[in-house]
Coordinates of C-alpha atoms in Angstrom, one line a residue:
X56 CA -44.1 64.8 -33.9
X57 CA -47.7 64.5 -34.8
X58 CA -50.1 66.7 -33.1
X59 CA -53.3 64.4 -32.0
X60 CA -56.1 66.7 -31.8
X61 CA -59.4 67.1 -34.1
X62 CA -58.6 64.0 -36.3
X63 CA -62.5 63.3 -37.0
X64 CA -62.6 67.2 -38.5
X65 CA -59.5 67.4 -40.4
X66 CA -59.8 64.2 -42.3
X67 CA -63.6 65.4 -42.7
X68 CA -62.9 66.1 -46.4
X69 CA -59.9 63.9 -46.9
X70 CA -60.3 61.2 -50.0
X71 CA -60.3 57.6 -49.4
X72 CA -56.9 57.4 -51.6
X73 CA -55.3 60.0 -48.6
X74 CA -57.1 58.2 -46.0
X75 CA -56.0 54.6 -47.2
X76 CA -52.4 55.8 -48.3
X77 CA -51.8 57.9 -44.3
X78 CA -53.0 54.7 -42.7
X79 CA -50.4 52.4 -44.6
X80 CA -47.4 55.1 -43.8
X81 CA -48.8 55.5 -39.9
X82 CA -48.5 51.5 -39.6
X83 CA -45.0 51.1 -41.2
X84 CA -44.2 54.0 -39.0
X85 CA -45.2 52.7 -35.7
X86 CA -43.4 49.5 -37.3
X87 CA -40.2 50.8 -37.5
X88 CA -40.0 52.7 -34.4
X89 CA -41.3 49.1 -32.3
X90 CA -38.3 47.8 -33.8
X91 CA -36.1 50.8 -33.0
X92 CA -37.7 51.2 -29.6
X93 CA -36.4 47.3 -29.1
X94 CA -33.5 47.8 -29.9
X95 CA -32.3 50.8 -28.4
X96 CA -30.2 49.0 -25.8
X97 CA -28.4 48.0 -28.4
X98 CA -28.3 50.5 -30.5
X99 CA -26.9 53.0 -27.9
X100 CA -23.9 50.3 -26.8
X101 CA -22.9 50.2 -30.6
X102 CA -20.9 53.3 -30.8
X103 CA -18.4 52.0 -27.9
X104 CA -17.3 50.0 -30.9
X105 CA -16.1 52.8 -32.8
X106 CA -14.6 54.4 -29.1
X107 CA -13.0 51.0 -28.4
X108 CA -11.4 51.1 -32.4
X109 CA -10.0 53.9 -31.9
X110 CA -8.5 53.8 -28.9
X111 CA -7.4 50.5 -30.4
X112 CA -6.1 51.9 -33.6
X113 CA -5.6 55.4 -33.8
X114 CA -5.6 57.0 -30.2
X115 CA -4.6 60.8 -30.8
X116 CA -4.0 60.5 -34.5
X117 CA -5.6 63.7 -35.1
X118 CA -3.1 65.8 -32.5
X119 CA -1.7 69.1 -33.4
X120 CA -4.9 69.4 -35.8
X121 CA -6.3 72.9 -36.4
X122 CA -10.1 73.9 -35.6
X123 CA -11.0 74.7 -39.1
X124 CA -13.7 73.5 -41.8
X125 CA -11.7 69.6 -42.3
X126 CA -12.1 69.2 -38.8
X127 CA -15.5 69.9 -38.8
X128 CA -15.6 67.6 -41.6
X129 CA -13.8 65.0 -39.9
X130 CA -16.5 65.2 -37.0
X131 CA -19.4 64.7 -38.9
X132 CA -17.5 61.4 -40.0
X133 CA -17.4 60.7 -36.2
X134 CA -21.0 61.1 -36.1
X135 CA -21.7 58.7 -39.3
X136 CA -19.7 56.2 -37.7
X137 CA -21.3 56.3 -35.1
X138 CA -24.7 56.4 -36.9
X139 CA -23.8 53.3 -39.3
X140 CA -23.1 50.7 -36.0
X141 CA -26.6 52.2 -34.2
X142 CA -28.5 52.0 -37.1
X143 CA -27.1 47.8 -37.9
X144 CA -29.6 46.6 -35.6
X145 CA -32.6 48.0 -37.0
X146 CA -31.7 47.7 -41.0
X147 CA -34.8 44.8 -41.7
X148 CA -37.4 46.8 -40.5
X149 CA -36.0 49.9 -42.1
X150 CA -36.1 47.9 -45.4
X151 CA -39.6 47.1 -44.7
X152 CA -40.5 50.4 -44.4
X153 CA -39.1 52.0 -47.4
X154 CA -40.8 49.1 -49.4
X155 CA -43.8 49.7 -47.8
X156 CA -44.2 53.3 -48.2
X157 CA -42.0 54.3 -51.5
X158 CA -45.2 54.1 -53.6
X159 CA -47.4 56.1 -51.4
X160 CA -49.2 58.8 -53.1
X161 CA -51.5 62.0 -51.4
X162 CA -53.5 64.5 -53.3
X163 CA -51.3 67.1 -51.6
X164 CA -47.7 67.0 -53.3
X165 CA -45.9 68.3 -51.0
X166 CA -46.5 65.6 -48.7
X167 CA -45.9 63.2 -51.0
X168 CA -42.8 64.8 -51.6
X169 CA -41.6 64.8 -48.0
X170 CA -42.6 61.4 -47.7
X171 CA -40.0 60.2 -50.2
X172 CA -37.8 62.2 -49.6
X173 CA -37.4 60.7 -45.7
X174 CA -37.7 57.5 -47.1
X175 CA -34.7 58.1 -49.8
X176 CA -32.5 59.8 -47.1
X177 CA -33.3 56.3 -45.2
X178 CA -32.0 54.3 -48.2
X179 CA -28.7 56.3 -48.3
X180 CA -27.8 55.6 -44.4
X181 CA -29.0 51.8 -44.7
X182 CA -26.7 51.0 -47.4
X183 CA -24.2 53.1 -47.1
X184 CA -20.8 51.8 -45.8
X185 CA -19.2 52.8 -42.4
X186 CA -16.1 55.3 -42.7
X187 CA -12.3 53.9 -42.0
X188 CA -12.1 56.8 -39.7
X189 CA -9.0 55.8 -38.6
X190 CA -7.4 55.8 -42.2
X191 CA -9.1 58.9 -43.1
X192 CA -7.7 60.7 -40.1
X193 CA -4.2 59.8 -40.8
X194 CA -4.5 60.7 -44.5
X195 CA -5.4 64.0 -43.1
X196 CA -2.9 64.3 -40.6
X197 CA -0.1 62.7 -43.5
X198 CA -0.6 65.8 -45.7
X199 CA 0.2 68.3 -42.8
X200 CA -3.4 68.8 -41.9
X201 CA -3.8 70.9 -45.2
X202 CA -6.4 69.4 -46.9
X203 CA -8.9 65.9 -46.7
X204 CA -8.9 62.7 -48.2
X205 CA -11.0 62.1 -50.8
X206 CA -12.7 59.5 -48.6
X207 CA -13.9 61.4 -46.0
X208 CA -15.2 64.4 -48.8
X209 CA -17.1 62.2 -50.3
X210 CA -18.6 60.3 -47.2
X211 CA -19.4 63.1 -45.9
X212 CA -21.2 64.3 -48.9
X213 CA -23.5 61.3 -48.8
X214 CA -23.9 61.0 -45.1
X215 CA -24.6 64.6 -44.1
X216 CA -27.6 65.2 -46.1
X217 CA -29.1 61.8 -45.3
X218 CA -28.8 61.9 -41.2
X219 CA -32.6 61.7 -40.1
X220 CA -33.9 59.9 -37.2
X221 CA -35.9 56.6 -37.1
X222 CA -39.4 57.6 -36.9
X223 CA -41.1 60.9 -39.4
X224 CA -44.7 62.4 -39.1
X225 CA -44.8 65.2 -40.8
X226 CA -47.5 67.9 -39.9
X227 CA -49.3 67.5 -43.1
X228 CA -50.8 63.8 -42.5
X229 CA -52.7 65.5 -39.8
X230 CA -55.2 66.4 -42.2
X231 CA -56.1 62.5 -43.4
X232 CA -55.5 60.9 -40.1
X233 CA -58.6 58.8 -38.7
X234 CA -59.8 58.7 -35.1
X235 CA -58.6 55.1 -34.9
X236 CA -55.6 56.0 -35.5
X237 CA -55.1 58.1 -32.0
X238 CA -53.4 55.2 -29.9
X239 CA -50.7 54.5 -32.9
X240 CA -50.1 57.9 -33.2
X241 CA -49.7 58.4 -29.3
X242 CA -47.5 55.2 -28.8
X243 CA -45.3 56.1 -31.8
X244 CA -44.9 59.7 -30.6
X245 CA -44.0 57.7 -26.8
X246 CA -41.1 56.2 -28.9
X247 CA -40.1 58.7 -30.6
X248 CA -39.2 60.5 -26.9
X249 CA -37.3 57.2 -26.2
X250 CA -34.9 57.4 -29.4
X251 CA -34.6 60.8 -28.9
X252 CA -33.6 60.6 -25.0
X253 CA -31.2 57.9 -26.7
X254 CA -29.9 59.8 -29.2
X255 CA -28.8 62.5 -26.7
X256 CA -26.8 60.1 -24.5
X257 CA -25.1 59.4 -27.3
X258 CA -23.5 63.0 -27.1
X259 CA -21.3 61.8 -24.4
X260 CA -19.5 58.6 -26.6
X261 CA -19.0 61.0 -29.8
X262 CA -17.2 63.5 -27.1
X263 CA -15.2 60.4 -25.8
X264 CA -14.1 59.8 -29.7
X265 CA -13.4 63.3 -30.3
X266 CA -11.2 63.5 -27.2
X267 CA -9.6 60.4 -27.8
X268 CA -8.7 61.6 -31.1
X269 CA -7.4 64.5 -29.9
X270 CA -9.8 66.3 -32.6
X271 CA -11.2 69.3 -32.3
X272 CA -14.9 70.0 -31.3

């Protein structure tokens, strides 16, 4: 979360090109987290889906499983799952804001480095499809628990280094923001604490799955 003190100062020295380029990224920011922020509702019901296929489809297929690393893999699956149908409502204006800020340049490198890399990390879980959980917990189960389908290795591998939240301002903008900018910066941040607050109910239907399952937390 950015911090909202001192803008005038620390954008003192800033160059129009990091001025012009922070206030394009702070606008499809506040976007995206509008969009998110109307949506949560929906967003937060969409991983009763996922409890409602499995209890459907797979109750207990994972019973008898050991606590080891493939059931740690196996819950991170959970979590994409339940990542993919949350994130469905919301995939235009993530779009838009990966077009609008992929070819955002700052004098500072770094930043423009963390920049792209949120907004690649947003690519992956936007296009990415959603696990067969079910499937990939019985293929586990099928070999006597010894060793993953190649499904879930390779979703994981993809998913788990790509799980961010909707909504990034990194520290280093601080430096280019403008005075203007105080009341987007403030509402954003407001939103942020929304999805966030969201995010955490969501604990209790990924326990729910887990349980119903039968896999190991």
């Amino acid at each position: 979360m950015l911090a909202l003190i001192a803008l005038p100062a620390a954008s003192a020295l800033a160059s129009p090109a990091d001025i012009s380029a922070t206030r394009t990224y702070i606008q499809a920011n506040y976007a995206l987290l509008q969009v998110a922020g109307s949506h949560l509702k929906a967003s937060e019901a969409a991983p009763l889906g996922v409890l409602r296929d499995v209890r459907r489809e797979c109750p207990h297929a994972a019973a008898g499983s050991p606590q080891n690393e493939e059931s740690a893999q196996l819950r991170e699956e959970v979590i994409g799952a339940m990542v993919h149908v949350a994130i469905r409502p919301n995939l235009a204006a993530v779009r838009r804001f990966i077009s609008a800020t992929r070819s955002l340049r700052w004098s500072n490198r770094r930043l423009t480095r963390t920049i792209h890399d949120y907004g690649a990390k947003l690519q992956v879980l936007s296009t990415m499809r959603a696990p067969q959980l079910c499937a990939d917990v019985r293929a586990w189960g099928a070999n006597g628990w010894r060793s993953l389908g190649a499904a879930t290795i390779s979703y994981d591998a993809r998913f788990v280094p790509a799980w961010v939240a909707l909504g990034e301002l990194p520290s280093m903008l601080g430096s280019y923001e403008q005075a203007d900018e105080r009341g987007m910066l403030k509402s954003s941040a407001q939103i942020e604490v929304r999805l966030t607050d969201g995010e955490a109910r969501a604990v209790e239907t990924w326990a729910a799955i887990m349980d119903e399952l039968s896999l190991n937390m």
